[in-house]
Coordinates of C-alpha atoms (C1' of nucleotides) in Angstrom, one line a residue:
Chain A
X1 CA -5.8 -7.8 -21.4
X2 CA -6.4 -7.2 -17.7
X3 CA -6.5 -10.3 -15.4
X4 CA -9.9 -11.6 -14.4
X5 CA -9.0 -12.1 -10.8
X6 CA -11.0 -14.5 -8.6
X7 CA -13.9 -13.1 -6.6
X8 CA -13.7 -13.7 -2.9
X9 CA -16.3 -16.4 -3.2
X10 CA -14.3 -18.1 -5.9
X11 CA -11.1 -17.7 -3.8
X12 CA -12.8 -19.3 -0.8
X13 CA -14.2 -22.1 -2.9
X14 CA -10.8 -22.7 -4.6
X15 CA -8.9 -22.9 -1.3
X16 CA -11.4 -25.1 0.3
X17 CA -11.3 -27.4 -2.6
X18 CA -7.5 -27.6 -2.7
X19 CA -7.3 -28.1 1.0
X20 CA -9.9 -30.8 1.2
X21 CA -8.5 -32.6 -1.8
X22 CA -5.0 -32.7 -0.2
X23 CA -6.4 -34.0 3.0
X24 CA -8.7 -36.5 1.3
X25 CA -6.0 -37.9 -0.9
X26 CA -3.7 -38.2 2.1
X27 CA -6.3 -40.1 4.1
X28 CA -7.1 -42.5 1.3
X29 CA -3.5 -43.1 0.3
X30 CA -2.6 -43.8 3.9
X31 CA -5.4 -46.3 4.3
X32 CA -4.7 -48.1 1.1
X33 CA -1.0 -48.2 1.7
X34 CA -1.7 -49.7 5.1
X35 CA -4.3 -52.3 4.0
X36 CA -3.5 -53.0 0.4
X37 CA 0.2 -52.0 0.2
X38 CA -0.4 -49.6 -2.7
X39 CA -1.3 -46.0 -3.3
X40 CA -4.8 -44.9 -4.4
X41 CA -3.9 -44.6 -8.1
X42 CA -2.7 -48.3 -8.2
X43 CA -5.9 -49.4 -6.5
X44 CA -8.0 -47.6 -9.1
X45 CA -6.0 -49.1 -11.9
X46 CA -7.0 -52.5 -10.6
X47 CA -10.6 -51.4 -10.1
X48 CA -10.7 -50.1 -13.7
X49 CA -9.4 -53.4 -15.0
X50 CA -11.9 -55.4 -12.9
X51 CA -14.8 -53.7 -14.6
X52 CA -13.5 -54.1 -18.2
X53 CA -14.7 -56.9 -20.4
X54 CA -12.4 -59.9 -19.7
X55 CA -10.8 -57.8 -17.0
X56 CA -8.3 -56.4 -19.4
X57 CA -7.6 -53.2 -21.3
X58 CA -5.1 -51.8 -23.7
X59 CA -2.6 -49.6 -22.0
X60 CA -3.8 -46.4 -23.7
X61 CA -7.4 -47.1 -22.8
X62 CA -6.5 -47.8 -19.3
X63 CA -4.5 -44.6 -19.1
X64 CA -7.5 -42.7 -20.5
X65 CA -9.9 -44.2 -18.0
X66 CA -7.5 -43.5 -15.2
X67 CA -6.8 -39.9 -16.4
X68 CA -3.0 -40.4 -16.2
X69 CA -0.2 -40.3 -18.7
X70 CA 0.9 -43.4 -20.5
X71 CA 4.4 -43.3 -19.0
X72 CA 3.0 -43.1 -15.5
X73 CA 0.8 -46.1 -16.3
X74 CA 3.7 -48.1 -17.7
X75 CA 5.5 -47.7 -14.4
X76 CA 2.5 -48.6 -12.3
X77 CA 1.6 -51.7 -14.3
X78 CA 5.2 -52.8 -14.1
X79 CA 5.0 -52.7 -10.3
X80 CA 1.6 -54.4 -10.2
X81 CA 2.9 -57.0 -12.6
X82 CA 5.9 -57.6 -10.3
X83 CA 3.4 -58.1 -7.5
X84 CA 1.5 -60.6 -9.5
X85 CA -1.7 -58.6 -9.6
X86 CA -1.6 -57.8 -13.3
X87 CA -0.4 -59.6 -16.3
X88 CA 0.9 -58.0 -19.5
X89 CA -0.2 -59.6 -22.9
X90 CA 0.4 -58.7 -26.5
X91 CA -2.5 -57.2 -28.4
X92 CA -3.7 -59.8 -30.9
X93 CA -4.9 -57.4 -33.6
X94 CA -2.4 -54.6 -33.3
X95 CA 1.2 -55.6 -33.1
X96 CA 2.1 -52.3 -31.4
X97 CA -0.3 -52.7 -28.6
X98 CA 0.0 -54.2 -25.2
X99 CA -2.7 -55.3 -22.8
X100 CA -2.9 -55.3 -19.1
X101 CA -5.0 -58.0 -17.5
X102 CA -6.1 -58.4 -14.0
X103 CA -4.9 -61.7 -12.5
X104 CA -7.0 -63.8 -10.1
X105 CA -4.7 -62.7 -7.4
X106 CA -5.3 -59.1 -8.4
X107 CA -9.0 -59.7 -8.2
X108 CA -8.7 -61.3 -4.8
X109 CA -6.7 -58.3 -3.5
X110 CA -9.3 -56.0 -4.8
X111 CA -12.2 -58.0 -3.2
X112 CA -10.3 -58.2 0.1
X113 CA -9.5 -54.5 0.3
X114 CA -12.6 -52.9 -1.3
X115 CA -14.6 -52.7 1.9
X116 CA -11.9 -50.9 3.8
X117 CA -11.5 -48.5 0.9
X118 CA -15.2 -47.7 0.6
X119 CA -15.4 -47.2 4.3
X120 CA -12.6 -44.6 4.1
X121 CA -14.2 -42.8 1.2
X122 CA -17.4 -42.7 3.2
X123 CA -15.9 -41.6 6.4
X124 CA -13.8 -39.0 4.7
X125 CA -16.2 -37.6 2.2
X126 CA -19.8 -38.8 2.0
X127 CA -20.5 -38.9 5.7
X128 CA -20.1 -35.1 5.7
X129 CA -22.4 -34.5 2.8
X130 CA -26.2 -34.3 2.5
X131 CA -27.9 -36.2 -0.3
X132 CA -28.4 -33.0 -2.1
X133 CA -24.7 -32.1 -1.9
X134 CA -23.8 -35.5 -3.4
X135 CA -25.9 -34.5 -6.4
X136 CA -24.2 -31.1 -6.6
X137 CA -20.8 -32.7 -6.3
X138 CA -21.5 -35.0 -9.2
X139 CA -22.9 -32.3 -11.4
X140 CA -20.1 -29.9 -10.8
X141 CA -17.3 -32.3 -11.5
X142 CA -19.0 -34.1 -14.3
X143 CA -19.2 -30.7 -16.1
X144 CA -15.5 -29.9 -15.3
X145 CA -14.3 -33.3 -16.3
X146 CA -16.2 -33.2 -19.5
X147 CA -14.9 -29.8 -20.4
X148 CA -11.3 -30.6 -19.5
X149 CA -11.4 -33.9 -21.3
X150 CA -12.4 -32.4 -24.7
X151 CA -10.6 -29.2 -24.3
X152 CA -7.4 -31.1 -23.4
X153 CA -5.2 -32.8 -25.8
X154 CA -7.1 -36.1 -25.4
X155 CA -9.6 -36.6 -28.3
X156 CA -13.0 -38.1 -27.7
X157 CA -13.8 -41.5 -29.1
X158 CA -16.1 -40.0 -31.7
X159 CA -13.4 -37.8 -33.1
X160 CA -11.0 -40.5 -33.9
X161 CA -10.9 -43.1 -36.8
X162 CA -11.7 -46.7 -36.0
X163 CA -8.1 -47.8 -35.7
X164 CA -7.8 -45.8 -32.5
X165 CA -10.4 -48.0 -30.8
X166 CA -9.5 -50.7 -28.3
X167 CA -11.6 -53.4 -29.9
X168 CA -10.9 -54.7 -33.4
X169 CA -13.1 -53.2 -36.0
X170 CA -14.5 -56.5 -37.3
X171 CA -15.5 -58.4 -34.2
Chain B
X1 CA -20.1 -55.7 10.1
X2 CA -21.3 -55.5 6.5
X3 CA -19.9 -52.9 4.1
X4 CA -21.9 -49.8 3.5
X5 CA -21.2 -49.7 -0.3
X6 CA -21.6 -46.5 -2.3
X7 CA -24.9 -45.9 -3.9
X8 CA -24.8 -45.4 -7.6
X9 CA -25.2 -41.6 -7.1
X10 CA -22.3 -41.6 -4.8
X11 CA -20.3 -43.7 -7.2
X12 CA -21.0 -41.3 -10.0
X13 CA -20.1 -38.3 -7.8
X14 CA -16.9 -40.0 -6.6
X15 CA -15.7 -40.9 -10.1
X16 CA -16.5 -37.5 -11.5
X17 CA -14.6 -35.9 -8.7
X18 CA -11.6 -38.1 -9.1
X19 CA -11.5 -37.7 -12.8
X20 CA -11.9 -33.9 -12.8
X21 CA -9.4 -33.6 -10.0
X22 CA -6.7 -35.4 -12.0
X23 CA -7.4 -33.4 -15.1
X24 CA -7.5 -30.2 -13.2
X25 CA -4.2 -30.7 -11.4
X26 CA -2.6 -31.8 -14.7
X27 CA -3.7 -28.7 -16.4
X28 CA -2.6 -26.4 -13.6
X29 CA 0.7 -28.2 -13.1
X30 CA 1.4 -28.0 -16.8
X31 CA 0.7 -24.3 -17.0
X32 CA 2.7 -23.4 -14.0
X33 CA 5.6 -25.6 -15.0
X34 CA 5.6 -23.8 -18.3
X35 CA 5.3 -20.3 -17.1
X36 CA 6.8 -20.3 -13.6
X37 CA 9.1 -23.4 -13.8
X38 CA 7.5 -25.0 -10.7
X39 CA 4.6 -27.3 -9.9
X40 CA 1.4 -26.1 -8.3
X41 CA 2.4 -27.0 -4.8
X42 CA 5.5 -24.9 -4.9
X43 CA 3.6 -22.0 -6.3
X44 CA 1.1 -22.2 -3.5
X45 CA 3.9 -22.3 -0.9
X46 CA 5.1 -19.0 -2.3
X47 CA 1.5 -17.7 -2.3
X48 CA 1.0 -18.7 1.3
X49 CA 4.2 -16.9 2.3
X50 CA 3.2 -13.8 0.4
X51 CA 0.1 -13.5 2.5
X52 CA 1.7 -14.0 5.9
X53 CA 2.8 -11.1 8.1
X54 CA 6.3 -10.1 7.0
X55 CA 6.0 -12.7 4.2
X56 CA 7.4 -15.4 6.5
X57 CA 6.2 -18.4 8.4
X58 CA 7.6 -21.1 10.5
X59 CA 8.0 -24.4 8.7
X60 CA 5.3 -26.2 10.7
X61 CA 2.8 -23.4 10.1
X62 CA 3.6 -23.3 6.5
X63 CA 3.2 -27.1 6.2
X64 CA -0.1 -26.8 8.1
X65 CA -1.4 -24.1 5.8
X66 CA -0.3 -26.0 2.7
X67 CA -1.8 -29.3 4.0
X68 CA 1.4 -31.2 3.4
X69 CA 3.9 -33.1 5.5
X70 CA 6.9 -31.4 7.0
X71 CA 9.3 -33.5 5.2
X72 CA 7.7 -32.7 1.9
X73 CA 7.9 -29.0 2.8
X74 CA 11.6 -29.3 3.7
X75 CA 12.4 -30.6 0.3
X76 CA 10.3 -27.9 -1.5
X77 CA 11.7 -25.1 0.5
X78 CA 15.2 -26.3 -0.2
X79 CA 14.5 -26.2 -3.9
X80 CA 12.9 -22.8 -3.7
X81 CA 15.8 -21.5 -1.6
X82 CA 18.2 -22.8 -4.2
X83 CA 16.3 -20.8 -6.8
X84 CA 16.5 -17.7 -4.6
X85 CA 12.7 -17.4 -4.1
X86 CA 12.7 -18.2 -0.4
X87 CA 15.2 -17.6 2.4
X88 CA 15.6 -19.7 5.5
X89 CA 16.1 -18.0 8.9
X90 CA 16.4 -19.1 12.4
X91 CA 13.5 -18.6 14.7
X92 CA 14.4 -15.9 17.2
X93 CA 12.3 -17.1 20.2
X94 CA 12.5 -20.9 19.7
X95 CA 15.9 -22.4 19.1
X96 CA 14.4 -25.4 17.3
X97 CA 12.4 -23.5 14.8
X98 CA 13.3 -22.4 11.4
X99 CA 11.5 -19.8 9.3
X100 CA 10.8 -19.6 5.6
X101 CA 10.7 -16.1 4.2
X102 CA 9.7 -15.0 0.7
X103 CA 12.5 -13.0 -1.0
X104 CA 11.9 -10.0 -3.2
X105 CA 12.7 -12.2 -6.2
X106 CA 10.1 -14.8 -5.0
X107 CA 7.5 -12.0 -4.7
X108 CA 8.4 -10.8 -8.2
X109 CA 8.0 -14.3 -9.6
X110 CA 4.7 -14.6 -7.9
X111 CA 3.5 -11.3 -9.3
X112 CA 4.6 -12.1 -12.7
X113 CA 3.0 -15.5 -12.9
X114 CA -0.2 -14.9 -10.9
X115 CA -2.3 -13.7 -13.8
X116 CA -1.6 -16.8 -16.0
X117 CA -2.3 -19.0 -13.1
X118 CA -5.6 -17.4 -12.2
X119 CA -6.6 -17.5 -15.9
X120 CA -5.9 -21.2 -15.9
X121 CA -7.9 -21.8 -12.8
X122 CA -10.7 -19.9 -14.3
X123 CA -10.6 -21.5 -17.7
X124 CA -10.4 -25.0 -16.2
X125 CA -12.9 -24.7 -13.3
X126 CA -14.9 -21.6 -12.7
X127 CA -15.8 -20.9 -16.3
X128 CA -17.8 -24.2 -16.2
X129 CA -19.7 -23.4 -13.0
X130 CA -22.7 -21.2 -12.3
X131 CA -22.5 -18.7 -9.4
X132 CA -24.7 -21.1 -7.4
X133 CA -22.3 -23.9 -8.0
X134 CA -19.4 -21.9 -6.7
X135 CA -21.2 -21.6 -3.5
X136 CA -22.0 -25.3 -3.4
X137 CA -18.4 -26.1 -4.1
X138 CA -17.2 -24.0 -1.2
X139 CA -19.7 -25.3 1.2
X140 CA -19.0 -28.9 0.3
X141 CA -15.3 -28.7 0.6
X142 CA -15.2 -26.4 3.6
X143 CA -17.2 -29.1 5.4
X144 CA -14.9 -31.9 4.3
X145 CA -11.7 -30.0 5.0
X146 CA -13.0 -29.1 8.4
X147 CA -13.9 -32.6 9.2
X148 CA -10.6 -34.1 8.0
X149 CA -8.5 -31.5 9.7
X150 CA -9.8 -32.2 13.1
X151 CA -10.4 -35.9 12.6
X152 CA -6.9 -36.2 11.2
X153 CA -3.8 -36.2 13.3
X154 CA -3.3 -32.5 13.0
X155 CA -4.7 -30.7 16.0
X156 CA -6.5 -27.4 15.6
X157 CA -4.9 -24.3 17.1
X158 CA -7.4 -24.2 19.9
X159 CA -6.6 -27.7 21.1
X160 CA -2.9 -27.1 21.6
X161 CA -1.0 -25.3 24.3
X162 CA 0.5 -21.9 23.6
X163 CA 3.9 -23.2 22.9
X164 CA 2.6 -24.8 19.6
X165 CA 1.8 -21.3 18.2
X166 CA 3.9 -19.6 15.7
X167 CA 4.0 -16.2 17.5
X168 CA 5.8 -15.9 20.8
X169 CA 3.3 -16.0 23.7
X170 CA 4.3 -12.6 25.1
X171 CA 4.4 -10.2 22.1
Chain C
dG1 C1' 19.6 -29.3 37.4
dG2 C1' 19.5 -33.9 35.3
dG3 C1' 16.8 -37.6 33.4
dG4 C1' 12.8 -38.4 30.4
dC5 C1' 9.2 -36.9 27.4
dT6 C1' 7.6 -33.8 23.5
dT7 C1' 8.2 -30.8 19.7
dG8 C1' 10.4 -28.7 15.3
dG9 C1' 12.9 -29.8 11.7
dT10 C1' 16.0 -32.5 8.7
dT11 C1' 17.9 -36.6 6.5
dC12 C1' 18.0 -40.8 4.1
dA13 C1' 16.6 -44.6 1.1
dA14 C1' 13.1 -46.4 -1.5
dG15 C1' 9.3 -45.5 -4.4
dT16 C1' 6.9 -42.6 -7.7
dT17 C1' 6.2 -39.0 -11.3
dT18 C1' 7.6 -36.2 -15.3
dG19 C1' 8.5 -35.2 -20.0
dA20 C1' 11.3 -35.9 -23.7
dA21 C1' 13.5 -39.2 -26.5
dA22 C1' 13.6 -43.7 -28.5
dC23 C1' 11.4 -47.6 -30.9
dA24 C1' 8.7 -50.4 -33.4
dA25 C1' 4.5 -51.5 -35.8
dA26 C1' 0.8 -49.7 -38.7
dC27 C1' -0.8 -46.6 -42.0
dC28 C1' -0.7 -43.7 -46.2
dT29 C1' 0.6 -42.3 -50.7
dA30 C1' 2.8 -42.0 -54.7
Chain D
dT1 C1' 6.1 -51.4 -52.2
dA2 C1' 9.5 -47.9 -50.4
dG3 C1' 9.6 -43.9 -47.8
dG4 C1' 7.5 -40.9 -44.6
dT5 C1' 4.2 -40.1 -41.1
dT6 C1' 1.4 -41.4 -37.2
dT7 C1' 0.3 -44.2 -33.3
dG8 C1' 1.2 -47.3 -29.1
dT9 C1' 4.3 -48.1 -25.8
dT10 C1' 8.5 -48.1 -23.2
dT11 C1' 12.9 -46.1 -21.5
dC12 C1' 15.7 -42.9 -19.2
dA13 C1' 17.4 -39.2 -16.1
dA14 C1' 15.9 -35.7 -13.2
dA15 C1' 12.6 -34.2 -10.1
dC16 C1' 9.5 -35.1 -6.4
dT17 C1' 7.2 -37.8 -2.4
dT18 C1' 7.0 -40.9 1.4
dG19 C1' 7.7 -42.5 6.1
dA20 C1' 10.7 -43.8 9.3
dA21 C1' 14.8 -42.6 11.8
dC22 C1' 17.4 -39.0 13.6
dC23 C1' 19.0 -34.9 16.1
dA24 C1' 18.6 -30.9 18.7
dA25 C1' 16.1 -27.8 21.7
dG26 C1' 12.3 -27.0 24.8
dC27 C1' 9.4 -28.7 28.5
dC28 C1' 8.4 -31.2 33.0
dC29 C1' 9.1 -32.6 37.4
dC30 C1' 11.1 -34.5 41.2

DNA sequence: GGGGCTTGGTTCAAGTTTGAAACAAACCTA
DNA sequence: TAGGTTTGTTTCAAACTTGAACCAAGCCCC
């Protein structure tokens, strides 16, 4: 089977995307490292926790939400725990499970640093986009994320038996 | 000054972008690690070299093209050199400079693995996009990359004196 | 032509990521 | 209910990244 090479439009799009993504992540990481003392990934782990019920999630669910491997999450949570921003608890209804919970201090850090982070995201990305382009951006990447999420090895919630869920079946 | 929070459209776009980008880089890294024994960044360093005149570039120019720091590049090139895919040479007209050149073996690896890489990029990204969306993707990220490149600490070629250039001034 | 600044590149230690292997609890099935 | 499988999580070593510090070579200018 002969290779379906990229057209020159696709090449240009791909290169622009890669370049911008590197620059963007650099800018965001630099700002968060400065102001919050942690890289972007760690910040979004805190953010994910802050939006969960009771500000806590099982490790696997948190990894799924953050789109990272469990082992990477284990390391990150250990660091955040050492900093006092997250607390680890045992899962009540599943002896194997462990739960990461945002501490009050973690919540405080998040609240203190959120404005600066949002400002950076704006200055780096949205300030350069029209309202229309924001819509296009969302549609494009929602499609891609959707496709990669099911195509990948991570099953969708609907495909798995109840015991895979994060909440106990009878509550 | 009060924070300009993200609108809900912007939030959705941002999250979709982050999620898709994580999944995409994972997929591509996994494939390249499998088939070429190196992560995506290292592959693109080889690709950048393969397109340069004489298949060689000065370290700083290569770092610029790859959108990474010089120290990260130093490490990467050392590894690639150890694998025999890249050769380091001294810059003839600037005693400080050093040059990374793609070896024949490096070129061979690139040619052998390019089809699989392109196929993955296609399967992960472009297969999910309309022709229109490819155009939108390019426009969006070309704008962003452009803005971040000049805004950032990296000056554009035009802003710098001749001695910053990679080619000797009189040749 | 010798100090003082800038630039190109590397080095080093600390931090992070990776993927495979290890473990333990839960589940299933005969 | 014992044995085998699956699932949730951590551990470990090797690889990679970061940023600051360093070194050497070019530039500037009096």
